[in-house]
Amino acid sequence: MTALIEGNSPGSVVHEASPVDFDTYGTIYEPRGEARKAPFGAGADADVYPFRGRIDPNGEFPPEAGRYHLYVSLACPFAHRTLIVRALKGLEEVIGVSVVDPIRDGRGWAFRAGADPSRRHGGLGQTLDRANGFALLSQAYEASVPGGVYTGRVSVPVLWDTRSGQVVSNHYPEITLDLGSQFNQWAGEPGLDLYPVPLRDEIDALNDVVGPHLNEGVYHAGFATTQSDYEAGYREVFETLDLLEELLADGREFLVGGRLTEADIRLWPTLARFDSVYHGHFKLNRNRLVDLPNLWAYTRRLYAIPAFGATTDLDQIRRHYYGTQLHINPTGIVPPSPRIDWSL
């Protein structure tokens, strides 16, 4: 199941997951064999985010440089947010990162170094587990519960505490808020406030629309198994895109308050994936993002900011969606990227 590789520190050993094997383990959506112990979305009523710790100077997890570690996928839009905030705040030397393989079989997210073609993106690309040497991300979840038995969903991002050896949080909205505010003592950009108090009501109101109807709405359409569910998801996605296109018609540079905020960070990863994945793979084909001039100009402006562009790996994104979601794309064929001009 795993290979042993010498780690960076003396005597340390890092485990690498065995290659993706759909025949043995099935897919994350229909796992087989030993992978059945932790199926995707286990239990319709299960709490998808059982770890909700917060970084708090007076709490169990106080801010410290070098103490915390992020587990992410470059393909996942929700994990992508944490990388954007980490880069914007200049926390690259403060918060470590390990990047899972974008392809998942029934065992879920796994660590494989491999011959990763995407390492050109700012030294990212899939890695082995730099914090614990785990082969599977599920091991981090198992290490964080009594008895080591975890049967819930294993998701990214994960914020890990290297001191206590447990997951702090897998709740992506709170992870970005904490990264953006609790490490200013060590941040390269301590004055950058992505969730300013005077704008919070406006940010929250916009997030309450974009979150369920666009960030999650693309999955409502893409994962639909009935025509009516697909059409409902399709409508909510394009209604939200139209609303945003109108909002940006006044020429504003950012969504709220004339400055970069959490609202932009939560929206942008979905926009970045739209033409490459959601338009075709999820059948959201009314138009491409490039056909919406205000939204496309906004998307390109943010891409030009290194924290956005340098953390965006369209190769891993396409490989993940087309190569993992075999219930939508049974052949696993990954198409080349459409021609997208990101330049301003």
Short mmCIF file of C-alpha atoms in Angstrom, two decimals:
data_model
loop_
_atom_site.label_atom_id
_atom_site.label_comp_id
_atom_site.label_asym_id
_atom_site.label_seq_id
_atom_site.Cartn_x
_atom_site.Cartn_y
_atom_site.Cartn_z
CA MET A 1 0.00 0.00 0.00
CA THR A 2 2.88 2.38 0.72
CA ALA A 3 6.54 2.80 -0.07
CA LEU A 4 9.08 3.98 2.46
CA ILE A 5 11.25 6.98 1.66
CA GLU A 6 13.91 8.56 3.83
CA GLY A 7 12.72 11.85 5.30
CA ASN A 8 14.52 15.16 5.65
CA SER A 9 15.41 14.82 9.32
CA PRO A 10 17.82 12.15 10.62
CA GLY A 11 16.09 8.82 11.08
CA SER A 12 12.75 10.04 9.76
CA VAL A 13 10.73 7.98 7.33
CA VAL A 14 8.11 9.29 4.93
CA HIS A 15 5.47 7.01 3.47
CA GLU A 16 4.32 7.32 -0.12
CA ALA A 17 0.97 5.94 -1.17
CA SER A 18 0.96 3.21 -3.77
CA PRO A 19 -0.21 4.23 -7.25
CA VAL A 20 -3.85 5.05 -7.90
CA ASP A 21 -5.74 1.77 -8.37
CA PHE A 22 -9.40 2.05 -9.29
CA ASP A 23 -9.71 -1.70 -9.89
CA THR A 24 -8.75 -2.54 -6.32
CA TYR A 25 -10.08 0.43 -4.37
CA GLY A 26 -12.84 1.80 -6.59
CA THR A 27 -13.46 5.53 -6.76
CA ILE A 28 -13.91 7.95 -3.91
CA TYR A 29 -17.62 7.92 -4.73
CA GLU A 30 -17.91 4.11 -4.89
CA PRO A 31 -15.04 2.67 -2.82
CA ARG A 32 -14.16 -1.02 -2.76
CA GLY A 33 -12.35 -3.41 -0.44
CA GLU A 34 -10.50 -1.86 2.49
CA ALA A 35 -11.33 1.59 1.13
CA ARG A 36 -14.98 1.03 2.13
CA LYS A 37 -14.19 2.00 5.71
CA ALA A 38 -14.22 5.72 4.87
CA PRO A 39 -16.43 6.42 1.83
CA PHE A 40 -16.86 9.86 0.38
CA GLY A 41 -19.52 11.77 2.30
CA ALA A 42 -20.08 8.92 4.74
CA GLY A 43 -23.52 9.28 6.27
CA ALA A 44 -25.94 11.79 4.80
CA ASP A 45 -26.32 13.48 8.18
CA ALA A 46 -22.67 13.27 9.20
CA ASP A 47 -20.88 16.48 10.06
CA VAL A 48 -18.57 17.10 7.14
CA TYR A 49 -16.49 19.47 9.27
CA PRO A 50 -15.96 17.75 12.62
CA PHE A 51 -12.81 19.75 13.36
CA ARG A 52 -13.57 23.38 14.12
CA GLY A 53 -10.62 24.54 16.20
CA ARG A 54 -9.61 28.19 15.91
CA ILE A 55 -6.25 29.90 16.14
CA ASP A 56 -6.61 32.02 19.27
CA PRO A 57 -3.92 33.57 21.51
CA ASN A 58 -5.96 32.51 24.54
CA GLY A 59 -7.16 29.16 23.25
CA GLU A 60 -5.95 25.62 22.73
CA PHE A 61 -4.24 26.57 19.47
CA PRO A 62 -2.34 29.86 19.92
CA PRO A 63 -0.54 31.40 16.94
CA GLU A 64 3.10 30.38 16.62
CA ALA A 65 5.51 30.48 13.70
CA GLY A 66 6.31 27.02 12.38
CA ARG A 67 3.74 25.21 14.51
CA TYR A 68 0.95 24.74 11.97
CA HIS A 69 0.85 22.94 8.65
CA LEU A 70 -1.63 22.98 5.77
CA TYR A 71 -2.71 19.92 3.85
CA VAL A 72 -4.15 21.02 0.50
CA SER A 73 -5.00 19.97 -3.01
CA LEU A 74 -4.13 22.37 -5.82
CA ALA A 75 -7.23 21.09 -7.61
CA CYS A 76 -9.74 21.89 -4.85
CA PRO A 77 -11.20 25.42 -4.99
CA PHE A 78 -11.84 25.45 -1.24
CA ALA A 79 -8.24 24.51 -0.43
CA HIS A 80 -7.03 26.99 -3.05
CA ARG A 81 -8.36 29.82 -0.88
CA THR A 82 -5.97 28.93 1.94
CA LEU A 83 -2.97 29.04 -0.40
CA ILE A 84 -4.04 32.45 -1.70
CA VAL A 85 -4.32 33.88 1.82
CA ARG A 86 -1.02 32.30 2.88
CA ALA A 87 0.69 33.97 -0.08
CA LEU A 88 -1.06 37.33 0.27
CA LYS A 89 -0.09 37.56 3.93
CA GLY A 90 3.48 36.43 3.33
CA LEU A 91 3.21 33.35 5.53
CA GLU A 92 5.19 30.94 3.36
CA GLU A 93 7.92 30.60 6.02
CA VAL A 94 5.39 30.51 8.88
CA ILE A 95 2.85 27.90 7.75
CA GLY A 96 4.12 24.75 6.06
CA VAL A 97 2.28 23.02 3.21
CA SER A 98 1.93 19.51 1.85
CA VAL A 99 0.07 18.92 -1.42
CA VAL A 100 -1.87 15.73 -2.15
CA ASP A 101 -2.05 13.93 -5.47
CA PRO A 102 -4.94 15.38 -7.52
CA ILE A 103 -6.10 11.87 -8.50
CA ARG A 104 -8.07 9.95 -5.86
CA ASP A 105 -9.12 6.33 -5.80
CA GLY A 106 -11.37 4.91 -3.08
CA ARG A 107 -8.73 5.59 -0.42
CA GLY A 108 -9.17 9.32 -0.84
CA TRP A 109 -6.51 12.02 -0.87
CA ALA A 110 -3.01 10.53 -0.90
CA PHE A 111 0.60 11.66 -0.95
CA ARG A 112 2.68 10.72 -3.97
CA ALA A 113 5.71 12.62 -5.20
CA GLY A 114 5.81 11.12 -8.68
CA ALA A 115 6.94 12.87 -11.82
CA ASP A 116 4.71 15.85 -11.20
CA PRO A 117 4.62 18.20 -14.23
CA SER A 118 3.10 21.06 -12.25
CA ARG A 119 6.05 21.87 -9.99
CA ARG A 120 6.69 24.93 -12.15
CA HIS A 121 4.09 26.83 -10.11
CA GLY A 122 6.11 28.54 -7.42
CA GLY A 123 7.63 25.32 -6.13
CA LEU A 124 4.23 23.81 -5.37
CA GLY A 125 3.01 20.67 -7.09
CA GLN A 126 2.10 17.45 -5.33
CA THR A 127 4.43 16.45 -2.50
CA LEU A 128 4.94 13.82 0.13
CA ASP A 129 3.65 14.62 3.62
CA ARG A 130 6.17 17.08 4.99
CA ALA A 131 4.67 17.17 8.49
CA ASN A 132 4.04 13.55 9.47
CA GLY A 133 5.09 11.27 6.64
CA PHE A 134 1.56 9.92 6.21
CA ALA A 135 0.73 8.13 2.98
CA LEU A 136 -3.00 8.94 3.12
CA LEU A 137 -4.66 12.09 4.41
CA SER A 138 -7.17 9.89 6.25
CA GLN A 139 -4.33 9.04 8.64
CA ALA A 140 -4.29 12.63 9.87
CA TYR A 141 -8.00 12.40 10.66
CA GLU A 142 -7.55 9.03 12.37
CA ALA A 143 -4.71 10.42 14.49
CA SER A 144 -7.03 13.15 15.74
CA VAL A 145 -9.89 11.07 17.17
CA PRO A 146 -10.04 8.76 20.20
CA GLY A 147 -9.18 5.19 19.29
CA GLY A 148 -7.95 6.21 15.85
CA VAL A 149 -11.20 5.22 14.14
CA TYR A 150 -12.61 7.88 11.81
CA THR A 151 -15.39 7.00 9.38
CA GLY A 152 -16.42 10.44 8.19
CA ARG A 153 -15.49 12.39 5.11
CA VAL A 154 -11.82 13.27 4.56
CA SER A 155 -11.59 16.69 2.95
CA VAL A 156 -9.07 19.42 2.20
CA PRO A 157 -7.92 21.87 3.36
CA VAL A 158 -6.73 20.67 6.75
CA LEU A 159 -4.88 22.80 9.28
CA TRP A 160 -2.64 20.55 11.36
CA ASP A 161 -0.99 21.29 14.71
CA THR A 162 2.50 19.79 14.69
CA ARG A 163 2.92 20.31 18.44
CA SER A 164 -0.13 18.38 19.67
CA GLY A 165 -0.29 16.07 16.65
CA GLN A 166 -3.89 16.65 15.65
CA VAL A 167 -6.15 18.36 13.16
CA VAL A 168 -7.05 21.89 14.24
CA SER A 169 -9.66 22.47 11.55
CA ASN A 170 -10.99 21.17 8.26
CA HIS A 171 -13.50 24.02 8.03
CA TYR A 172 -12.19 26.07 5.13
CA PRO A 173 -14.01 29.38 5.83
CA GLU A 174 -12.53 29.62 9.32
CA ILE A 175 -9.06 28.51 8.22
CA THR A 176 -8.75 31.44 5.81
CA LEU A 177 -10.03 33.89 8.42
CA ASP A 178 -7.44 32.67 10.93
CA LEU A 179 -4.58 32.70 8.43
CA GLY A 180 -5.56 36.22 7.48
CA SER A 181 -5.61 37.61 11.01
CA GLN A 182 -3.79 35.54 13.63
CA PHE A 183 -0.20 35.41 12.36
CA ASN A 184 0.51 39.09 11.78
CA GLN A 185 3.49 39.03 14.15
CA TRP A 186 5.38 36.92 11.58
CA ALA A 187 3.58 37.89 8.37
CA GLY A 188 5.31 39.59 5.49
CA GLU A 189 2.15 41.72 5.04
CA PRO A 190 0.88 42.28 8.59
CA GLY A 191 -1.18 45.32 7.61
CA LEU A 192 -3.26 43.51 5.02
CA ASP A 193 -6.75 43.02 6.49
CA LEU A 194 -8.86 40.76 4.31
CA TYR A 195 -11.90 40.86 6.60
CA PRO A 196 -12.10 44.47 7.84
CA VAL A 197 -14.73 45.17 10.47
CA PRO A 198 -16.47 48.02 8.57
CA LEU A 199 -16.99 45.76 5.52
CA ARG A 200 -17.91 42.49 7.22
CA ASP A 201 -21.66 42.79 6.79
CA GLU A 202 -21.25 43.47 3.07
CA ILE A 203 -18.69 40.69 2.67
CA ASP A 204 -20.90 38.22 4.53
CA ALA A 205 -23.97 39.16 2.53
CA LEU A 206 -22.18 38.57 -0.77
CA ASN A 207 -20.63 35.32 0.49
CA ASP A 208 -24.10 34.12 1.49
CA VAL A 209 -25.06 34.32 -2.19
CA VAL A 210 -21.83 33.23 -3.88
CA GLY A 211 -21.14 30.33 -1.50
CA PRO A 212 -24.26 28.20 -1.88
CA HIS A 213 -25.25 29.27 -5.38
CA LEU A 214 -21.91 29.41 -7.23
CA ASN A 215 -19.06 27.85 -5.21
CA GLU A 216 -21.34 24.92 -4.33
CA GLY A 217 -23.82 25.49 -7.15
CA VAL A 218 -21.40 24.20 -9.79
CA TYR A 219 -21.43 20.87 -7.94
CA HIS A 220 -25.22 20.90 -7.69
CA ALA A 221 -25.30 20.89 -11.49
CA GLY A 222 -22.24 18.72 -12.10
CA PHE A 223 -23.16 15.98 -9.64
CA ALA A 224 -26.88 15.95 -10.47
CA THR A 225 -28.40 12.58 -11.30
CA THR A 226 -31.78 13.86 -12.50
CA GLN A 227 -32.66 16.35 -15.19
CA SER A 228 -34.57 18.54 -12.74
CA ASP A 229 -31.66 18.72 -10.28
CA TYR A 230 -29.25 19.55 -13.08
CA GLU A 231 -31.48 22.31 -14.39
CA ALA A 232 -31.89 23.78 -10.92
CA GLY A 233 -28.13 23.84 -10.43
CA TYR A 234 -27.61 25.27 -13.89
CA ARG A 235 -30.03 28.11 -13.19
CA GLU A 236 -28.55 29.06 -9.83
CA VAL A 237 -25.03 29.16 -11.25
CA PHE A 238 -25.84 31.44 -14.15
CA GLU A 239 -28.17 33.63 -12.12
CA THR A 240 -25.29 34.22 -9.72
CA LEU A 241 -22.81 34.86 -12.52
CA ASP A 242 -25.23 37.36 -14.05
CA LEU A 243 -25.61 39.10 -10.70
CA LEU A 244 -21.82 39.40 -10.38
CA GLU A 245 -21.47 40.59 -13.96
CA GLU A 246 -23.92 43.38 -13.17
CA LEU A 247 -22.19 44.20 -9.88
CA LEU A 248 -18.87 44.66 -11.68
CA ALA A 249 -20.40 46.80 -14.43
CA ASP A 250 -19.51 49.98 -12.54
CA GLY A 251 -15.83 49.27 -13.14
CA ARG A 252 -14.95 48.37 -9.56
CA GLU A 253 -11.62 46.60 -9.16
CA PHE A 254 -12.72 44.34 -6.30
CA LEU A 255 -16.10 43.12 -5.08
CA VAL A 256 -16.43 45.05 -1.83
CA GLY A 257 -15.18 48.37 -0.54
CA GLY A 258 -12.65 49.09 -3.26
CA ARG A 259 -10.14 46.67 -1.74
CA LEU A 260 -9.17 43.02 -1.79
CA THR A 261 -11.20 41.04 0.76
CA GLU A 262 -12.41 37.58 1.72
CA ALA A 263 -15.22 38.06 -0.81
CA ASP A 264 -12.72 38.03 -3.69
CA ILE A 265 -10.77 35.11 -2.25
CA ARG A 266 -13.92 32.99 -1.92
CA LEU A 267 -15.17 33.76 -5.42
CA TRP A 268 -12.00 33.62 -7.49
CA PRO A 269 -11.06 29.91 -7.37
CA THR A 270 -14.45 29.00 -8.84
CA LEU A 271 -14.03 31.53 -11.64
CA ALA A 272 -10.52 30.26 -12.38
CA ARG A 273 -11.87 26.73 -12.94
CA PHE A 274 -14.94 27.67 -14.92
CA ASP A 275 -13.85 27.53 -18.55
CA SER A 276 -11.35 24.68 -18.04
CA VAL A 277 -13.67 22.36 -16.11
CA TYR A 278 -17.15 23.50 -15.15
CA HIS A 279 -18.22 24.66 -18.61
CA GLY A 280 -17.71 21.22 -20.18
CA HIS A 281 -17.31 18.64 -17.43
CA PHE A 282 -20.24 19.94 -15.34
CA LYS A 283 -22.32 20.87 -18.42
CA LEU A 284 -22.51 24.56 -17.44
CA ASN A 285 -22.40 25.62 -21.05
CA ARG A 286 -24.70 28.63 -21.43
CA ASN A 287 -21.56 30.64 -21.95
CA ARG A 288 -17.91 30.69 -20.99
CA LEU A 289 -16.53 33.05 -18.43
CA VAL A 290 -14.63 34.85 -21.20
CA ASP A 291 -18.04 35.74 -22.67
CA LEU A 292 -18.89 37.82 -19.58
CA PRO A 293 -16.67 40.89 -20.07
CA ASN A 294 -16.84 42.36 -16.59
CA LEU A 295 -16.29 39.07 -14.78
CA TRP A 296 -13.52 38.06 -17.16
CA ALA A 297 -11.69 41.37 -16.72
CA TYR A 298 -12.02 40.96 -12.94
CA THR A 299 -10.74 37.35 -13.10
CA ARG A 300 -7.68 38.39 -15.12
CA ARG A 301 -6.91 41.30 -12.76
CA LEU A 302 -6.75 38.93 -9.82
CA TYR A 303 -4.77 36.34 -11.77
CA ALA A 304 -2.10 39.01 -12.29
CA ILE A 305 -1.62 39.18 -8.50
CA PRO A 306 1.06 36.52 -7.77
CA ALA A 307 -0.83 35.05 -4.80
CA PHE A 308 -3.65 34.15 -7.20
CA GLY A 309 -1.84 33.26 -10.42
CA ALA A 310 1.11 31.40 -8.89
CA THR A 311 -1.16 29.16 -6.80
CA THR A 312 -3.35 28.22 -9.78
CA ASP A 313 -2.44 24.93 -11.44
CA LEU A 314 -4.82 24.25 -14.31
CA ASP A 315 -3.05 21.00 -15.14
CA GLN A 316 -3.77 19.52 -11.71
CA ILE A 317 -7.28 20.97 -11.79
CA ARG A 318 -8.15 19.24 -15.06
CA ARG A 319 -6.48 15.98 -14.04
CA HIS A 320 -8.46 15.91 -10.80
CA TYR A 321 -11.93 16.60 -12.15
CA TYR A 322 -11.70 14.56 -15.35
CA GLY A 323 -9.51 11.81 -13.91
CA THR A 324 -11.21 11.29 -10.56
CA GLN A 325 -14.91 11.92 -11.17
CA LEU A 326 -15.45 8.81 -13.24
CA HIS A 327 -19.18 8.78 -12.55
CA ILE A 328 -19.29 11.87 -14.78
CA ASN A 329 -16.38 11.03 -17.10
CA PRO A 330 -16.17 7.20 -17.18
CA THR A 331 -13.25 7.05 -19.63
CA GLY A 332 -11.03 9.22 -17.44
CA ILE A 333 -9.81 11.03 -20.54
CA VAL A 334 -8.36 14.44 -19.62
CA PRO A 335 -8.75 17.06 -22.33
CA PRO A 336 -6.11 19.71 -22.98
CA SER A 337 -6.67 23.17 -21.60
CA PRO A 338 -8.78 25.51 -23.70
CA ARG A 339 -6.93 28.50 -25.07
CA ILE A 340 -7.25 31.09 -22.33
CA ASP A 341 -5.48 34.45 -22.48
CA TRP A 342 -4.94 35.49 -18.88
CA SER A 343 -3.02 38.64 -19.80
CA LEU A 344 -4.47 42.07 -19.02
#
